[in-house]
């Protein structure tokens, strides 16, 4: 007999697949904010875009405004932009775990200290003290962010 060949479904292109995943993560964002997220994460690994979209809309707007204003004032490098987005995304997620939908503007010094302390590791787990680099990098980014954010309020 004659066997019918299965017709293969066309596989989505990686970029199409990423766009579909993005809209599944945070589908309620307005088109302007959606474009701004794409703009501030341009040239970075897709995970930065996707992870940023897991924050509340207000926290995303704050990160976008911060990155756009700092980019104009300091013209920072891609890796610096990546570090800021990662630090603020992780801090936003930390805040959300502690208190659902807590906004950056409502966070306290205790929230920042608790977040930074979550990177501390015992000597046995980290004999080379690598956690200190992450701690210090995030501390610097959060302090600059909050200094900027306080001047906006």
PDB file of C-alpha atoms in Angstrom:
ATOM      1  CA  UNK A   1       0.000   0.000   0.000  1.00  0.00           C
ATOM      2  CA  UNK A   2       0.716   3.626  -0.330  1.00  0.00           C
ATOM      3  CA  UNK A   3       1.703   5.393   2.905  1.00  0.00           C
ATOM      4  CA  UNK A   4       0.661   8.968   3.353  1.00  0.00           C
ATOM      5  CA  UNK A   5       3.425  11.195   4.573  1.00  0.00           C
ATOM      6  CA  UNK A   6       2.578  13.292   7.595  1.00  0.00           C
ATOM      7  CA  UNK A   7       2.585  16.927   6.814  1.00  0.00           C
ATOM      8  CA  UNK A   8       4.817  18.690   9.271  1.00  0.00           C
ATOM      9  CA  UNK A   9       3.521  21.796  10.941  1.00  0.00           C
ATOM     10  CA  UNK A  10       5.811  24.738  10.308  1.00  0.00           C
ATOM     11  CA  UNK A  11       7.896  25.387  13.409  1.00  0.00           C
ATOM     12  CA  UNK A  12       7.593  28.920  14.787  1.00  0.00           C
ATOM     13  CA  UNK A  13      10.721  30.967  14.309  1.00  0.00           C
ATOM     14  CA  UNK A  14      12.592  31.688  17.566  1.00  0.00           C
ATOM     15  CA  UNK A  15      11.613  35.363  17.482  1.00  0.00           C
ATOM     16  CA  UNK A  16       7.928  34.514  16.862  1.00  0.00           C
ATOM     17  CA  UNK A  17       8.056  32.010  19.687  1.00  0.00           C
ATOM     18  CA  UNK A  18       9.598  34.606  22.007  1.00  0.00           C
ATOM     19  CA  UNK A  19       6.895  37.138  21.117  1.00  0.00           C
ATOM     20  CA  UNK A  20       4.200  34.537  21.878  1.00  0.00           C
ATOM     21  CA  UNK A  21       5.829  33.725  25.227  1.00  0.00           C
ATOM     22  CA  UNK A  22       6.110  37.409  26.125  1.00  0.00           C
ATOM     23  CA  UNK A  23       2.420  37.958  25.648  1.00  0.00           C
ATOM     24  CA  UNK A  24       1.658  34.904  27.775  1.00  0.00           C
ATOM     25  CA  UNK A  25       3.803  36.289  30.623  1.00  0.00           C
ATOM     26  CA  UNK A  26       2.218  39.728  30.820  1.00  0.00           C
ATOM     27  CA  UNK A  27      -0.447  40.155  28.172  1.00  0.00           C
ATOM     28  CA  UNK A  28      -2.166  43.201  29.650  1.00  0.00           C
ATOM     29  CA  UNK A  29       0.578  45.773  28.947  1.00  0.00           C
ATOM     30  CA  UNK A  30      -0.286  48.731  26.754  1.00  0.00           C
ATOM     31  CA  UNK A  31       1.455  48.912  23.359  1.00  0.00           C
ATOM     32  CA  UNK A  32       3.621  51.918  24.313  1.00  0.00           C
ATOM     33  CA  UNK A  33       4.995  50.175  27.410  1.00  0.00           C
ATOM     34  CA  UNK A  34       5.407  47.003  25.384  1.00  0.00           C
ATOM     35  CA  UNK A  35       7.620  48.855  22.877  1.00  0.00           C
ATOM     36  CA  UNK A  36       9.567  50.585  25.662  1.00  0.00           C
ATOM     37  CA  UNK A  37      10.395  47.227  27.256  1.00  0.00           C
ATOM     38  CA  UNK A  38      11.624  45.985  23.884  1.00  0.00           C
ATOM     39  CA  UNK A  39      13.677  49.184  23.528  1.00  0.00           C
ATOM     40  CA  UNK A  40      15.425  49.021  26.911  1.00  0.00           C
ATOM     41  CA  UNK A  41      16.162  45.293  26.549  1.00  0.00           C
ATOM     42  CA  UNK A  42      17.309  45.510  22.902  1.00  0.00           C
ATOM     43  CA  UNK A  43      20.564  43.642  22.372  1.00  0.00           C
ATOM     44  CA  UNK A  44      20.223  41.671  25.633  1.00  0.00           C
ATOM     45  CA  UNK A  45      19.340  38.004  26.059  1.00  0.00           C
ATOM     46  CA  UNK A  46      15.606  37.377  25.717  1.00  0.00           C
ATOM     47  CA  UNK A  47      15.364  36.399  29.398  1.00  0.00           C
ATOM     48  CA  UNK A  48      15.834  40.050  30.477  1.00  0.00           C
ATOM     49  CA  UNK A  49      12.778  41.111  28.475  1.00  0.00           C
ATOM     50  CA  UNK A  50      10.707  38.156  29.673  1.00  0.00           C
ATOM     51  CA  UNK A  51      11.709  38.509  33.341  1.00  0.00           C
ATOM     52  CA  UNK A  52      11.040  42.243  33.419  1.00  0.00           C
ATOM     53  CA  UNK A  53       7.487  41.535  32.231  1.00  0.00           C
ATOM     54  CA  UNK A  54       6.814  39.437  35.350  1.00  0.00           C
ATOM     55  CA  UNK A  55       6.758  42.585  37.517  1.00  0.00           C
ATOM     56  CA  UNK A  56       3.656  44.668  38.157  1.00  0.00           C
ATOM     57  CA  UNK A  57       2.852  47.193  35.446  1.00  0.00           C
ATOM     58  CA  UNK A  58       3.718  50.116  37.732  1.00  0.00           C
ATOM     59  CA  UNK A  59       7.111  48.627  38.628  1.00  0.00           C
ATOM     60  CA  UNK A  60       7.819  47.932  34.958  1.00  0.00           C
ATOM     61  CA  UNK A  61       7.015  51.579  34.130  1.00  0.00           C
ATOM     62  CA  UNK A  62       9.385  52.724  36.874  1.00  0.00           C
ATOM     63  CA  UNK A  63      12.230  50.539  35.562  1.00  0.00           C
ATOM     64  CA  UNK A  64      11.606  51.748  31.997  1.00  0.00           C
ATOM     65  CA  UNK A  65      11.639  55.415  33.066  1.00  0.00           C
ATOM     66  CA  UNK A  66      14.794  54.881  35.077  1.00  0.00           C
ATOM     67  CA  UNK A  67      16.672  53.139  32.261  1.00  0.00           C
ATOM     68  CA  UNK A  68      15.566  55.719  29.678  1.00  0.00           C
ATOM     69  CA  UNK A  69      16.524  58.680  31.873  1.00  0.00           C
ATOM     70  CA  UNK A  70      19.851  57.181  32.960  1.00  0.00           C
ATOM     71  CA  UNK A  71      20.718  56.278  29.385  1.00  0.00           C
ATOM     72  CA  UNK A  72      20.340  59.921  28.395  1.00  0.00           C
ATOM     73  CA  UNK A  73      22.312  61.230  31.394  1.00  0.00           C
ATOM     74  CA  UNK A  74      25.161  58.716  31.532  1.00  0.00           C
ATOM     75  CA  UNK A  75      25.201  56.831  28.210  1.00  0.00           C
ATOM     76  CA  UNK A  76      26.003  53.552  29.996  1.00  0.00           C
ATOM     77  CA  UNK A  77      27.233  50.329  28.424  1.00  0.00           C
ATOM     78  CA  UNK A  78      25.110  47.343  27.457  1.00  0.00           C
ATOM     79  CA  UNK A  79      26.469  45.251  30.323  1.00  0.00           C
ATOM     80  CA  UNK A  80      25.712  48.040  32.820  1.00  0.00           C
ATOM     81  CA  UNK A  81      22.134  48.267  31.468  1.00  0.00           C
ATOM     82  CA  UNK A  82      21.835  44.485  31.748  1.00  0.00           C
ATOM     83  CA  UNK A  83      23.022  44.575  35.385  1.00  0.00           C
ATOM     84  CA  UNK A  84      20.525  47.320  36.290  1.00  0.00           C
ATOM     85  CA  UNK A  85      17.605  45.481  34.685  1.00  0.00           C
ATOM     86  CA  UNK A  86      18.592  42.242  36.403  1.00  0.00           C
ATOM     87  CA  UNK A  87      19.001  43.892  39.822  1.00  0.00           C
ATOM     88  CA  UNK A  88      15.691  45.760  39.631  1.00  0.00           C
ATOM     89  CA  UNK A  89      13.810  42.760  38.247  1.00  0.00           C
ATOM     90  CA  UNK A  90      15.123  40.510  41.004  1.00  0.00           C
ATOM     91  CA  UNK A  91      14.349  43.132  43.651  1.00  0.00           C
ATOM     92  CA  UNK A  92      10.834  43.605  42.234  1.00  0.00           C
ATOM     93  CA  UNK A  93      10.228  39.863  42.389  1.00  0.00           C
ATOM     94  CA  UNK A  94      11.571  39.802  45.948  1.00  0.00           C
ATOM     95  CA  UNK A  95       9.147  42.569  46.938  1.00  0.00           C
ATOM     96  CA  UNK A  96       6.279  40.694  45.292  1.00  0.00           C
ATOM     97  CA  UNK A  97       7.088  37.570  47.330  1.00  0.00           C
ATOM     98  CA  UNK A  98       7.132  39.561  50.567  1.00  0.00           C
ATOM     99  CA  UNK A  99       4.003  41.590  49.840  1.00  0.00           C
ATOM    100  CA  UNK A 100       1.923  40.975  46.708  1.00  0.00           C
ATOM    101  CA  UNK A 101       2.249  43.781  44.146  1.00  0.00           C
ATOM    102  CA  UNK A 102       4.365  45.994  46.392  1.00  0.00           C
ATOM    103  CA  UNK A 103       5.557  48.984  44.402  1.00  0.00           C
ATOM    104  CA  UNK A 104       9.150  50.177  44.374  1.00  0.00           C
ATOM    105  CA  UNK A 105       8.002  53.527  45.757  1.00  0.00           C
ATOM    106  CA  UNK A 106       6.410  51.770  48.758  1.00  0.00           C
ATOM    107  CA  UNK A 107       9.441  49.661  49.623  1.00  0.00           C
ATOM    108  CA  UNK A 108      11.467  50.383  52.735  1.00  0.00           C
ATOM    109  CA  UNK A 109      15.108  50.308  53.716  1.00  0.00           C
ATOM    110  CA  UNK A 110      14.341  47.022  55.511  1.00  0.00           C
ATOM    111  CA  UNK A 111      13.137  45.536  52.181  1.00  0.00           C
ATOM    112  CA  UNK A 112      16.432  46.500  50.539  1.00  0.00           C
ATOM    113  CA  UNK A 113      18.507  45.073  53.407  1.00  0.00           C
ATOM    114  CA  UNK A 114      16.497  41.818  53.409  1.00  0.00           C
ATOM    115  CA  UNK A 115      16.962  41.507  49.653  1.00  0.00           C
ATOM    116  CA  UNK A 116      20.711  42.111  49.848  1.00  0.00           C
ATOM    117  CA  UNK A 117      21.070  39.756  52.821  1.00  0.00           C
ATOM    118  CA  UNK A 118      19.470  36.996  50.726  1.00  0.00           C
ATOM    119  CA  UNK A 119      22.767  36.849  48.785  1.00  0.00           C
ATOM    120  CA  UNK A 120      24.915  36.176  51.856  1.00  0.00           C
ATOM    121  CA  UNK A 121      26.384  32.677  51.981  1.00  0.00           C
ATOM    122  CA  UNK A 122      28.245  30.874  54.758  1.00  0.00           C
ATOM    123  CA  UNK A 123      31.979  30.286  54.463  1.00  0.00           C
ATOM    124  CA  UNK A 124      31.421  26.562  53.863  1.00  0.00           C
ATOM    125  CA  UNK A 125      29.133  27.239  50.909  1.00  0.00           C
ATOM    126  CA  UNK A 126      31.198  30.065  49.396  1.00  0.00           C
ATOM    127  CA  UNK A 127      34.817  29.970  50.594  1.00  0.00           C
ATOM    128  CA  UNK A 128      35.893  32.493  47.927  1.00  0.00           C
ATOM    129  CA  UNK A 129      33.191  34.976  49.044  1.00  0.00           C
ATOM    130  CA  UNK A 130      31.781  35.369  45.538  1.00  0.00           C
ATOM    131  CA  UNK A 131      28.453  36.485  47.041  1.00  0.00           C
ATOM    132  CA  UNK A 132      30.066  39.776  48.062  1.00  0.00           C
ATOM    133  CA  UNK A 133      30.430  40.872  44.418  1.00  0.00           C
ATOM    134  CA  UNK A 134      26.723  40.316  43.741  1.00  0.00           C
ATOM    135  CA  UNK A 135      25.802  41.989  47.029  1.00  0.00           C
ATOM    136  CA  UNK A 136      27.899  45.083  46.275  1.00  0.00           C
ATOM    137  CA  UNK A 137      26.767  45.365  42.646  1.00  0.00           C
ATOM    138  CA  UNK A 138      23.092  45.138  43.608  1.00  0.00           C
ATOM    139  CA  UNK A 139      23.624  47.539  46.542  1.00  0.00           C
ATOM    140  CA  UNK A 140      25.118  50.172  44.213  1.00  0.00           C
ATOM    141  CA  UNK A 141      22.350  49.764  41.623  1.00  0.00           C
ATOM    142  CA  UNK A 142      19.569  49.919  44.228  1.00  0.00           C
ATOM    143  CA  UNK A 143      21.043  52.981  45.951  1.00  0.00           C
ATOM    144  CA  UNK A 144      21.346  54.863  42.647  1.00  0.00           C
ATOM    145  CA  UNK A 145      17.844  53.780  41.652  1.00  0.00           C
ATOM    146  CA  UNK A 146      16.344  54.942  44.945  1.00  0.00           C
ATOM    147  CA  UNK A 147      18.198  58.243  44.843  1.00  0.00           C
ATOM    148  CA  UNK A 148      16.726  58.820  41.355  1.00  0.00           C
ATOM    149  CA  UNK A 149      13.292  57.597  42.445  1.00  0.00           C
ATOM    150  CA  UNK A 150      13.196  59.862  45.528  1.00  0.00           C
ATOM    151  CA  UNK A 151      13.820  62.943  43.378  1.00  0.00           C
ATOM    152  CA  UNK A 152      10.832  62.019  41.203  1.00  0.00           C
ATOM    153  CA  UNK A 153       8.270  61.800  44.008  1.00  0.00           C
TER     154      UNK A 153
END
